[in-house]
PDB file of C-alpha atoms and ligand atoms in Angstrom:
ATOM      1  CA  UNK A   1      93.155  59.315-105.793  1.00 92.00           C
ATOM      2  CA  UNK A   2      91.213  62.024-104.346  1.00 96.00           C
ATOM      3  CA  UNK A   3      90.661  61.725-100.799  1.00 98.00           C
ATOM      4  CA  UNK A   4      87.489  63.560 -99.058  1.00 98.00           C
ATOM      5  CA  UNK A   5      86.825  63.988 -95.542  1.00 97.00           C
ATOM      6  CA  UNK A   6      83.419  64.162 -93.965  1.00 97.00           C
ATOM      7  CA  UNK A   7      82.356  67.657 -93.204  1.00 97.00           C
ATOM      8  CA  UNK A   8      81.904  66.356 -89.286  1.00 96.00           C
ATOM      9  CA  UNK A   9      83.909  63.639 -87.824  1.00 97.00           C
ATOM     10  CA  UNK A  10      86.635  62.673 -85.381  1.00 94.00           C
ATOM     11  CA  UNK A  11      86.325  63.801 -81.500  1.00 93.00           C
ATOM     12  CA  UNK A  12      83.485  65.542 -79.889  1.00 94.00           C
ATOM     13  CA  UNK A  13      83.019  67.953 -77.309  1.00 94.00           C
ATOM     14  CA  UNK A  14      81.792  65.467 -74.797  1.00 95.00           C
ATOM     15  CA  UNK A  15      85.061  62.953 -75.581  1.00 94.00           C
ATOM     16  CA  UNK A  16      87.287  66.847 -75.687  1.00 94.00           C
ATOM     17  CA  UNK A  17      86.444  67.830 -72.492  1.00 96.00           C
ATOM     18  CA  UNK A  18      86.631  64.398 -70.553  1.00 95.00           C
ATOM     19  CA  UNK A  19      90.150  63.996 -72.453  1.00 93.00           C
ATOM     20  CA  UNK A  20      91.306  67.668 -70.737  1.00 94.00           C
ATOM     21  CA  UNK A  21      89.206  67.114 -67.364  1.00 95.00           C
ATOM     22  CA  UNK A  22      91.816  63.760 -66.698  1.00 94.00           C
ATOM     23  CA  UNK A  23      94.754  65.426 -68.191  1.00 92.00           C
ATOM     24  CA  UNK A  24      94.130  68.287 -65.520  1.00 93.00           C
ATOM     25  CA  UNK A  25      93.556  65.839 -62.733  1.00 93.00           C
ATOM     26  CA  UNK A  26      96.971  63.952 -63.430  1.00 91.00           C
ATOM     27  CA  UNK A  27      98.546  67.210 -63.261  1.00 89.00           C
ATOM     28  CA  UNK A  28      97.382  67.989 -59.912  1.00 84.00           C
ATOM     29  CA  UNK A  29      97.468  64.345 -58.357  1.00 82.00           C
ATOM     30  CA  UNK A  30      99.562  61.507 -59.531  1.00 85.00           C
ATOM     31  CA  UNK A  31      97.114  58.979 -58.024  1.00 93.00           C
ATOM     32  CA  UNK A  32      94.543  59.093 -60.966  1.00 95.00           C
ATOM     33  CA  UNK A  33      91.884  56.985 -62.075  1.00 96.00           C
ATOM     34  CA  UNK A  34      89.706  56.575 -64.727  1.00 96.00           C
ATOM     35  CA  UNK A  35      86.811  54.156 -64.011  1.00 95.00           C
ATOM     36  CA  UNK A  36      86.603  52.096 -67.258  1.00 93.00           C
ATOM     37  CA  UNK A  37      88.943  53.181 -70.115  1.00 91.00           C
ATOM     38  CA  UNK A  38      88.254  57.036 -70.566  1.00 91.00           C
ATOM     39  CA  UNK A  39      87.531  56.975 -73.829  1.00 86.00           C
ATOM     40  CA  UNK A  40      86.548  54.202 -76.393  1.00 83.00           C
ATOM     41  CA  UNK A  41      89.844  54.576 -78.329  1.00 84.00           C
ATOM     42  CA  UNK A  42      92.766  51.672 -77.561  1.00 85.00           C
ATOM     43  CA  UNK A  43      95.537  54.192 -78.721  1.00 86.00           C
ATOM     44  CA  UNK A  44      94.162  57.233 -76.909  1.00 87.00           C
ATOM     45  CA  UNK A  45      93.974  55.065 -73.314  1.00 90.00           C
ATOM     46  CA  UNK A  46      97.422  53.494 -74.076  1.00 92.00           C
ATOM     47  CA  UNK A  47      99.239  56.978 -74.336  1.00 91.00           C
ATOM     48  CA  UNK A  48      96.972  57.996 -70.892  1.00 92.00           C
ATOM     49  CA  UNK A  49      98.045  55.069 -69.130  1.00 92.00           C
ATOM     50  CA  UNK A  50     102.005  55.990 -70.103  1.00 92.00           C
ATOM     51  CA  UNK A  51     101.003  59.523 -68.667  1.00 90.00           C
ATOM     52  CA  UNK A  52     100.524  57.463 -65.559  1.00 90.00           C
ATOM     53  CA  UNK A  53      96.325  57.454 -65.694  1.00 93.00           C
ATOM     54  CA  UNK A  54      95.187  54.312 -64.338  1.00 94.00           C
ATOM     55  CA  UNK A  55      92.049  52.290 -65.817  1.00 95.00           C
ATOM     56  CA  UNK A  56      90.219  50.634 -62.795  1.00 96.00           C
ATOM     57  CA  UNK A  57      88.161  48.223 -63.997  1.00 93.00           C
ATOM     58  CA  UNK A  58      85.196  48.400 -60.773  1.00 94.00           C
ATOM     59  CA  UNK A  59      85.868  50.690 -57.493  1.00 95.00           C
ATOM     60  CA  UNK A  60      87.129  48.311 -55.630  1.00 95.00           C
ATOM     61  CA  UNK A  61      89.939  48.339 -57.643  1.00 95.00           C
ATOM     62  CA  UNK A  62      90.480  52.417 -56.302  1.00 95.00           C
ATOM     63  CA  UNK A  63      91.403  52.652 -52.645  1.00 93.00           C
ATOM     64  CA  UNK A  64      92.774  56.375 -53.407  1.00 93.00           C
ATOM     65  CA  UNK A  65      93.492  59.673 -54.887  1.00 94.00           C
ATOM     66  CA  UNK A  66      90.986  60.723 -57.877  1.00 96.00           C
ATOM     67  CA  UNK A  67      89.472  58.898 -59.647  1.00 96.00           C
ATOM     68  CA  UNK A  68      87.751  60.707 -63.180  1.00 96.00           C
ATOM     69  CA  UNK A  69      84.375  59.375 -63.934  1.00 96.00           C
ATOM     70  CA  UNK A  70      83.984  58.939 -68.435  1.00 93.00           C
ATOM     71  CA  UNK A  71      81.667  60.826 -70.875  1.00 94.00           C
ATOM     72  CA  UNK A  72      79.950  57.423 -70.585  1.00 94.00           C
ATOM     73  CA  UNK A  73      78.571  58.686 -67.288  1.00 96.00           C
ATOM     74  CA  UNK A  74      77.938  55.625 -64.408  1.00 97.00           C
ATOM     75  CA  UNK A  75      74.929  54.118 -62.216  1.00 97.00           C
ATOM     76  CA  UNK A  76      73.538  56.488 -59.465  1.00 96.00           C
ATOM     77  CA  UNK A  77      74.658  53.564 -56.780  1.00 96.00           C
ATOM     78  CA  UNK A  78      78.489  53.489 -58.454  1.00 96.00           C
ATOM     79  CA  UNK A  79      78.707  57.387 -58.146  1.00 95.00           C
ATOM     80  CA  UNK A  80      78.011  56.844 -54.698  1.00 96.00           C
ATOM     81  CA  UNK A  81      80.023  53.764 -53.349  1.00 96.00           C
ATOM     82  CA  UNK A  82      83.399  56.312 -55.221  1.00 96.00           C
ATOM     83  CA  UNK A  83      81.849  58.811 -52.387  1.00 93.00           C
ATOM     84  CA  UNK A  84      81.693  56.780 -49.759  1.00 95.00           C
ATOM     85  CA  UNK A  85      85.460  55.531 -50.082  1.00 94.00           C
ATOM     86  CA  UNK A  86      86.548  59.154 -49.864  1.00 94.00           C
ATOM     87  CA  UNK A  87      87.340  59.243 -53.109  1.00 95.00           C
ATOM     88  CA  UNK A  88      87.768  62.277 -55.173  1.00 95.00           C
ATOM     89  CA  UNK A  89      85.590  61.993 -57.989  1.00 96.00           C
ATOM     90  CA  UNK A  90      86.098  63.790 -61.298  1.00 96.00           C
ATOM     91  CA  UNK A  91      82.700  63.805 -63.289  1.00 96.00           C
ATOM     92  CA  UNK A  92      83.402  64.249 -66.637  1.00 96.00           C
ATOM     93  CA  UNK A  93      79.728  62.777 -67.676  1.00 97.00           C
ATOM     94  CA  UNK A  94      79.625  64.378 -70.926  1.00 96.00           C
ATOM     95  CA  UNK A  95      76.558  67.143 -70.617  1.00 97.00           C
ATOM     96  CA  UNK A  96      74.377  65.104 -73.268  1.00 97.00           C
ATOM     97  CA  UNK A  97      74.902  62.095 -71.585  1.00 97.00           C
ATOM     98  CA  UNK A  98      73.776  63.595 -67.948  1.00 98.00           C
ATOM     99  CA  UNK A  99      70.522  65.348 -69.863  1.00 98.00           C
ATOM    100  CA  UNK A 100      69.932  61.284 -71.101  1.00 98.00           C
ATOM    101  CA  UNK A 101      70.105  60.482 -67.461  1.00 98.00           C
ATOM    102  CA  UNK A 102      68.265  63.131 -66.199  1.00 98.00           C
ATOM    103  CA  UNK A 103      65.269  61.865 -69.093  1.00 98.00           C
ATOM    104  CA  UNK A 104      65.557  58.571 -67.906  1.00 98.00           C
ATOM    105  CA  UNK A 105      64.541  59.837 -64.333  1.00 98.00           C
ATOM    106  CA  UNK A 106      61.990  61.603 -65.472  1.00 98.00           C
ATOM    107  CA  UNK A 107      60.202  58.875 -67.188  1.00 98.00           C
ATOM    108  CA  UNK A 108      61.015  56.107 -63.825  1.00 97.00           C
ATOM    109  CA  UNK A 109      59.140  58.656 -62.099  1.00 97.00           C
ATOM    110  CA  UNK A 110      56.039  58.888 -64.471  1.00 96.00           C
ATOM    111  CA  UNK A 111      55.663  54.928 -63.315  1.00 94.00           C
ATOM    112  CA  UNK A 112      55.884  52.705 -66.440  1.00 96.00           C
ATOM    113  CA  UNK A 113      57.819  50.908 -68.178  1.00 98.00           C
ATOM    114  CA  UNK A 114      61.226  52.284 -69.517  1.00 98.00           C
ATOM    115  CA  UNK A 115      62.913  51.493 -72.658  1.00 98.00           C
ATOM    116  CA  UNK A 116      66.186  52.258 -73.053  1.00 98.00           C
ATOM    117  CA  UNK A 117      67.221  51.749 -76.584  1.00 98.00           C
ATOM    118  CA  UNK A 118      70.877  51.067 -76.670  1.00 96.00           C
ATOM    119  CA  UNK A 119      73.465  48.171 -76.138  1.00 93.00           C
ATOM    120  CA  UNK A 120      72.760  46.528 -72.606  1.00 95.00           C
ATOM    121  CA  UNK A 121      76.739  46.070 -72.271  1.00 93.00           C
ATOM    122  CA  UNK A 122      77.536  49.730 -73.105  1.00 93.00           C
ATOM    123  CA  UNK A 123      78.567  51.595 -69.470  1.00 94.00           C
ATOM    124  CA  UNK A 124      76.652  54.835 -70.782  1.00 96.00           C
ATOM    125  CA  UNK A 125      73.215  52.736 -71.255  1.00 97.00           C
ATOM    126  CA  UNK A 126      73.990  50.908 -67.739  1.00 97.00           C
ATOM    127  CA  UNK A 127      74.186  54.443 -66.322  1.00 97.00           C
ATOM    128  CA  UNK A 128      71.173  55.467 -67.654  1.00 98.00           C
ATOM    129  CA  UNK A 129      69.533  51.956 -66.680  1.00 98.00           C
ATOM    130  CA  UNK A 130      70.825  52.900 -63.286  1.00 97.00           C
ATOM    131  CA  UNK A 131      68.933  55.808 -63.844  1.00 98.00           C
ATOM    132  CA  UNK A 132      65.496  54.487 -65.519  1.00 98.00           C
ATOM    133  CA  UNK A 133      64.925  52.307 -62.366  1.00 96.00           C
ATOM    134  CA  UNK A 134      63.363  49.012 -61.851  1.00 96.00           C
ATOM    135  CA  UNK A 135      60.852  48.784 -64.721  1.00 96.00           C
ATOM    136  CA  UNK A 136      63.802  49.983 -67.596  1.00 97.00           C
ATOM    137  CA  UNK A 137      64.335  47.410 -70.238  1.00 98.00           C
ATOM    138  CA  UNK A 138      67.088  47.444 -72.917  1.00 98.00           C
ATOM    139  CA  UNK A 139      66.480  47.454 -76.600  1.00 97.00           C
ATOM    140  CA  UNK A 140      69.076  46.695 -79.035  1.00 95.00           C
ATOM    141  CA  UNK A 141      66.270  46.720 -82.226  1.00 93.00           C
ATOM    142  CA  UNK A 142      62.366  47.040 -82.631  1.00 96.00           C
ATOM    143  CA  UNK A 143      62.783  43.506 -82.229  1.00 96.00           C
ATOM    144  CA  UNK A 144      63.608  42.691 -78.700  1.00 97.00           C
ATOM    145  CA  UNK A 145      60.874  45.053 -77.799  1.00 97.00           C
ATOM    146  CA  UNK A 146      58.980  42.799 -74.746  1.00 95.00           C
ATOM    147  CA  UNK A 147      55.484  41.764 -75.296  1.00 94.00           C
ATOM    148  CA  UNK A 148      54.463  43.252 -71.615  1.00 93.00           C
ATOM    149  CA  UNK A 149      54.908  47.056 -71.502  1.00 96.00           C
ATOM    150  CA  UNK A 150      53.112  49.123 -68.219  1.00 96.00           C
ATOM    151  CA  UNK A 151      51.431  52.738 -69.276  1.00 97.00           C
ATOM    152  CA  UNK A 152      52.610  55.236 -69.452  1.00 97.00           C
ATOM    153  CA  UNK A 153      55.727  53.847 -71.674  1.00 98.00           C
ATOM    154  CA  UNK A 154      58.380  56.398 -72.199  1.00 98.00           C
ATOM    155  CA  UNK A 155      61.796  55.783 -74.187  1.00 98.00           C
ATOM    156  CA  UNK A 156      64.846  57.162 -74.540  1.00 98.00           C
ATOM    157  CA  UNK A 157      67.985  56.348 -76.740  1.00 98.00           C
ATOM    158  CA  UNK A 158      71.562  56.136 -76.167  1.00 96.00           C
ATOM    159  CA  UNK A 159      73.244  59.369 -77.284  1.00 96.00           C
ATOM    160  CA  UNK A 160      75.290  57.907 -79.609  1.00 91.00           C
ATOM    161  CA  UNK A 161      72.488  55.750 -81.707  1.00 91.00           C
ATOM    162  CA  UNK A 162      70.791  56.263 -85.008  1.00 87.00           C
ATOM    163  CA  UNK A 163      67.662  57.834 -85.602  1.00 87.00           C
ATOM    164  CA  UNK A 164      66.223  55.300 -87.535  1.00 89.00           C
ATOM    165  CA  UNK A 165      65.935  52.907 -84.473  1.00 92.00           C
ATOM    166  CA  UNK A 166      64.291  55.168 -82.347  1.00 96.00           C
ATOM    167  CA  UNK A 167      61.827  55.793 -84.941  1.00 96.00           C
ATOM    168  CA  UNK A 168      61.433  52.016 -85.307  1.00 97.00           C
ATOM    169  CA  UNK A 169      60.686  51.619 -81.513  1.00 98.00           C
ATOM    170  CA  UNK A 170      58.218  54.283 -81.458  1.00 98.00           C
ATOM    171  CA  UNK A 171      56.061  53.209 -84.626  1.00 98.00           C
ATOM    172  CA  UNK A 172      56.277  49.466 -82.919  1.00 98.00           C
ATOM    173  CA  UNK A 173      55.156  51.086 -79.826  1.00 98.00           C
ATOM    174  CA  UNK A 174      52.221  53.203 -81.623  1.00 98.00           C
ATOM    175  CA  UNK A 175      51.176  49.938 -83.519  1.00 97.00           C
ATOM    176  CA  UNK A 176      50.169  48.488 -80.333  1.00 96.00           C
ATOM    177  CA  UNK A 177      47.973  51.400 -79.587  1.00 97.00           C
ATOM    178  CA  UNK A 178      50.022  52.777 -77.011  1.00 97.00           C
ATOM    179  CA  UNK A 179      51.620  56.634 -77.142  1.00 98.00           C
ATOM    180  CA  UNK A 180      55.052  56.584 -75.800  1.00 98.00           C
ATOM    181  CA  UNK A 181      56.516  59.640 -74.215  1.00 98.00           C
ATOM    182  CA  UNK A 182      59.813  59.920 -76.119  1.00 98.00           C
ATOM    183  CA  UNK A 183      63.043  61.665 -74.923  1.00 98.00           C
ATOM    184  CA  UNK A 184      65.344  61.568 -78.190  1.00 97.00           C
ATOM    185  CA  UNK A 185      68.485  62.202 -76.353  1.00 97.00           C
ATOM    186  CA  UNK A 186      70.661  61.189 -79.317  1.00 95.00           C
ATOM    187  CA  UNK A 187      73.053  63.649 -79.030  1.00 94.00           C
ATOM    188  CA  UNK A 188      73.580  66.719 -81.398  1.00 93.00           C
ATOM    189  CA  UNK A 189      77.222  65.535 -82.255  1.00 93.00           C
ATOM    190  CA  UNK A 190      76.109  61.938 -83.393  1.00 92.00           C
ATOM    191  CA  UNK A 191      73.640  62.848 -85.624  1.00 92.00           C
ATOM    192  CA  UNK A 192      75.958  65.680 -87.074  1.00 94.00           C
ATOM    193  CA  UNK A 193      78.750  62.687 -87.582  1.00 95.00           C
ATOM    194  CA  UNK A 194      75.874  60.457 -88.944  1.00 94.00           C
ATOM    195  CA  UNK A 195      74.261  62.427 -91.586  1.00 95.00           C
ATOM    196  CA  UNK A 196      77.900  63.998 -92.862  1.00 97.00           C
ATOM    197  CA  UNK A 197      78.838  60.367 -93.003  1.00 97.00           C
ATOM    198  CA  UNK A 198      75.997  59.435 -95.089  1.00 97.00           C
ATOM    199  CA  UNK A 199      76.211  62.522 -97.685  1.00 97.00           C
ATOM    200  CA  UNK A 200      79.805  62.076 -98.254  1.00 98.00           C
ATOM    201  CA  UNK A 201      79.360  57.782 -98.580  1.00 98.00           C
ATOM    202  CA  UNK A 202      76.629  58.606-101.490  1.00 98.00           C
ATOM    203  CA  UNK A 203      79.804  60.553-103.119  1.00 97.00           C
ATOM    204  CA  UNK A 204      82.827  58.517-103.041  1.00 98.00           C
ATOM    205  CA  UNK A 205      83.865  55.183-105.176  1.00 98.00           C
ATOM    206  CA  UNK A 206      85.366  54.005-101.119  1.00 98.00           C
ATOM    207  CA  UNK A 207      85.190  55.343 -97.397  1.00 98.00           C
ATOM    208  CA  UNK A 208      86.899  54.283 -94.456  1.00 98.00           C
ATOM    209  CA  UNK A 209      85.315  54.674 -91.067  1.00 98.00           C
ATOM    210  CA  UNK A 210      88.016  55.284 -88.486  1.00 97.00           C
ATOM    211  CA  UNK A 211      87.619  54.372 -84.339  1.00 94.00           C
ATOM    212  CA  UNK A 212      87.687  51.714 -81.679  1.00 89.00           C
ATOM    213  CA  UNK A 213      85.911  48.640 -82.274  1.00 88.00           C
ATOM    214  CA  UNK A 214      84.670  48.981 -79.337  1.00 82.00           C
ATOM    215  CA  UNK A 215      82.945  52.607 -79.911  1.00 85.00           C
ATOM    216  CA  UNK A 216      79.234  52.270 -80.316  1.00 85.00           C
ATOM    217  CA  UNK A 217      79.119  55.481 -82.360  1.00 90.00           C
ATOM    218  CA  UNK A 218      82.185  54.702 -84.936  1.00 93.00           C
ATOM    219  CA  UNK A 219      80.232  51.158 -85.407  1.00 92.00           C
ATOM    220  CA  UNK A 220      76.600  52.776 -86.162  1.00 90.00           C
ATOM    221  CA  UNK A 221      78.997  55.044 -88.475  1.00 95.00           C
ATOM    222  CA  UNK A 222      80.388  52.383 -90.159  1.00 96.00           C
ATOM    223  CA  UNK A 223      76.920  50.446 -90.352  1.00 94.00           C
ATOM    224  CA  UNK A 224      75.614  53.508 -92.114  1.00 95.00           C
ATOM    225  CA  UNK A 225      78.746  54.096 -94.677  1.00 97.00           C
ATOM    226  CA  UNK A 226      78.060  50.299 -95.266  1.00 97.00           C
ATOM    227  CA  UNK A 227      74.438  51.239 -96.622  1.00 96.00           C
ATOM    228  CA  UNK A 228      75.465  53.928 -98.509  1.00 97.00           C
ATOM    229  CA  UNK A 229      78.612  52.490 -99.858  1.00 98.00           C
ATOM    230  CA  UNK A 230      79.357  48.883-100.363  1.00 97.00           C
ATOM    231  CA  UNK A 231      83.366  49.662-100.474  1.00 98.00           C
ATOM    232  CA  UNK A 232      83.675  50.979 -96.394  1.00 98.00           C
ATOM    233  CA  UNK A 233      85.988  49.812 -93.775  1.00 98.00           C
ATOM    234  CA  UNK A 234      86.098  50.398 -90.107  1.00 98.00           C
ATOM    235  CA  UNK A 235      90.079  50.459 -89.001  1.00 96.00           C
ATOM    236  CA  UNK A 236      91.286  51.509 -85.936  1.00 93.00           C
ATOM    237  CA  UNK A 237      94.906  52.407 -87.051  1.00 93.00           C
ATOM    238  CA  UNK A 238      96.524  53.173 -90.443  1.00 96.00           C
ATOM    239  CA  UNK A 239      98.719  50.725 -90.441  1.00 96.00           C
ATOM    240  CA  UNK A 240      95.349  48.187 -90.627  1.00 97.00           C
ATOM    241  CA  UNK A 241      94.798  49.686 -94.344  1.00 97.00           C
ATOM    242  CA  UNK A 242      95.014  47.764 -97.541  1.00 97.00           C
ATOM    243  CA  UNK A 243      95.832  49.237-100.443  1.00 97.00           C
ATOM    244  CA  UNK A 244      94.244  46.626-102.475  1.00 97.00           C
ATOM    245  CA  UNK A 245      90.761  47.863-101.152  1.00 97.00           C
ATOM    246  CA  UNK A 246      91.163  50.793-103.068  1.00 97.00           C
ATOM    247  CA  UNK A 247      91.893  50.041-107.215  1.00 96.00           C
ATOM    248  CA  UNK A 248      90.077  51.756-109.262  1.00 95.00           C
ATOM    249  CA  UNK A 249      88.843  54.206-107.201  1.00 96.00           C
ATOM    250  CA  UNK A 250      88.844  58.168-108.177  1.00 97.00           C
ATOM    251  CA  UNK A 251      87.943  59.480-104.726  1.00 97.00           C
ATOM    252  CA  UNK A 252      87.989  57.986-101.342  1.00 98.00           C
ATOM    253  CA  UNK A 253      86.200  59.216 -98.312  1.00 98.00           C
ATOM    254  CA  UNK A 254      87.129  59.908 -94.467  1.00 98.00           C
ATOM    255  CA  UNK A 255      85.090  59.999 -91.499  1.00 98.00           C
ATOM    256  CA  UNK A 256      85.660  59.140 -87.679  1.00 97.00           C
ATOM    257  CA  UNK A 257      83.580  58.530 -84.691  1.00 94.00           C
ATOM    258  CA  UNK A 258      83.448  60.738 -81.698  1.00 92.00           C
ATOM    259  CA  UNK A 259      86.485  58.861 -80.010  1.00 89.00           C
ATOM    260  CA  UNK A 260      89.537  59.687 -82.773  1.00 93.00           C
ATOM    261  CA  UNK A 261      91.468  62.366 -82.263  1.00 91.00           C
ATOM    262  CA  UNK A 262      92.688  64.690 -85.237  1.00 93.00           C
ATOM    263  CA  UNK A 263      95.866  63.039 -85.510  1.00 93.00           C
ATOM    264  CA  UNK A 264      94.642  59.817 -86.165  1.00 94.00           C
ATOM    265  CA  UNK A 265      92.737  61.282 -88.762  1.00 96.00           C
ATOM    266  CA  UNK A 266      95.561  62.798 -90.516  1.00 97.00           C
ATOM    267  CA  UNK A 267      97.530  60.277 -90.374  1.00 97.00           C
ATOM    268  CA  UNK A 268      95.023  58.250 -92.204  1.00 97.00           C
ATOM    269  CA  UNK A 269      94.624  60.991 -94.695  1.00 97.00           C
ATOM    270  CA  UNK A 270      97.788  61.444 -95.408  1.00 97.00           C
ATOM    271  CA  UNK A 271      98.424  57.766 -96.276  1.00 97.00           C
ATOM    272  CA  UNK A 272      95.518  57.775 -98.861  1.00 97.00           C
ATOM    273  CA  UNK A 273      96.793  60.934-100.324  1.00 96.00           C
ATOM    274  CA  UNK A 274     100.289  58.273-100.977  1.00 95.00           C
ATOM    275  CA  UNK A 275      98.477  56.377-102.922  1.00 91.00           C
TER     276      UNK A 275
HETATM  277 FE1  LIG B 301      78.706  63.632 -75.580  1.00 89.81          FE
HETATM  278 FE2  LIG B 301      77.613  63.147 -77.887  1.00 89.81          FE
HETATM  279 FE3  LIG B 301      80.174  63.067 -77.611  1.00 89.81          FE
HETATM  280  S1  LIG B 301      76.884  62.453 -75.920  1.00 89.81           S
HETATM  281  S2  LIG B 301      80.493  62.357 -75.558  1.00 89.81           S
HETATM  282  S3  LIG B 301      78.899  64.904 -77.389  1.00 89.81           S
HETATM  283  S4  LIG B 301      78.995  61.693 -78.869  1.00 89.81           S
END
């Protein structure tokens, strides 16, 4: 069996750079944080936590030391109770994910209504919520779209989600005669991950999509694998893989979200190649 991996996948520079930004910190102080799990990747925060990084689950939970803020980025309010404690905070808001906030600003101060499209129980679209003020509403799909929307309505998108929903928002938008001012702030990473994905599910007989269940961006990998290729499965760890999933196939193909590091990767690679 011939086993193919996607041109782009596995960790990303916003996911790299938060992973080294707490490793550093733990160095220097052995009272350190993260606020939420760093990284949306069970193995990767198990193997942080027996390097002695702590997962608080709110700030109360953090009366000192440092405490390193995810890629996910937090609420304006959050970032400032962590202050106000005395806290040393850490930001390791991935760049793409602080331009999203910054958008989000940008369009609560141009005095309509928000839309944020994204998963309203994701920390990164509560941060930007945080940031989108008062009038920001969350939209999973064109369909939760609210009958009320205030002029001038502006949207922007979760880093991590697909293109095609945005685009779905803003026609829905349009069709009610209304020109939204749109920040796509889907980040360059995702969409390289996402269209890689997609090319190399048209080619294979079988893919496997590799991340946390959790991770918004491994799922909207998976979902699009799953359009392009009825044989895909979303496993977090190798051992998860059945070998029954694969007969008859000629060539199998790899891919991982933003959150799985290289090794993981390999390791699932390498176990295909057995087979
Ligand atoms: Fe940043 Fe995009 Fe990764 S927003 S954390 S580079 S998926």
């Amino acid at each position: 069996m011939r086993v193919v991996r996607a041109k782009h996948a596995g960790v990303c520079y916003g996911v790299e750079r938060a992973l080294d930004m707490a490793v550093v910190a733990m160095m220097d102080e052995d009272d350190t944080h993260t606020l939420g799990p760093l990284i949306h990747n069970p193995t990767v925060v198990k193997q942080l936590e027996e390097q002695g990084v702590k997962v608080a689950k709110s700030v109360d939970d953090i009366e000192s030391g440092i405490v390193v803020i995810r890629s996910h980025g937090v609420e304006p309010h959050v970032m400032q109770q962590l202050k106000d404690k005395g806290l040393t905070v850490i930001d390791a808001t991935c760049p793409h994910v602080a331009k999203a906030q910054r958008s989000a600003g940008e369009l609560r101060d141009a005095g309509g209504t928000v839309i944020v499209i994204g998963r309203a129980e994701h920390p990164e679209v509560k941060g930007l919520c945080g940031h989108a003020g008062e009038r920001a509403v969350v939209v999973a799909d064109v369909d939760e779209l609210p009958d009320d929307l205030i002029e001038p309505v502006g949207i922007v998108v979760q880093t991590t989600e697909s293109k095609e929903k945005l685009e779905a928002v803003v026609e829905a938008v349009r069709a009610r005669g209304i020109e939204p001012v749109v920040k796509n702030t889907i980040c360059f990473a995702t969409r390289q991950r996402q269209n890689s994905a997609a090319d190399l599910a048209d080619e294979v007989d079988a893919i496997v999509v590799i991340g946390g269940k959790n991770s918004s961006n491994t799922t909207h990998l998976y979902d699009i694998c799953k359009a392009h290729c009825e044989r895909s499965y979303f496993i977090e760890r190798v051992d998860e893989i059945d070998p029954a999933w694969f007969a008859g196939c000629e060539t199998v193909g790899v891919t991982a979200g933003a959150s799985t590091p290289d090794d993981q990767i390999c390791a699932v690679v390498d176990y295909l190649e057995t087979l």
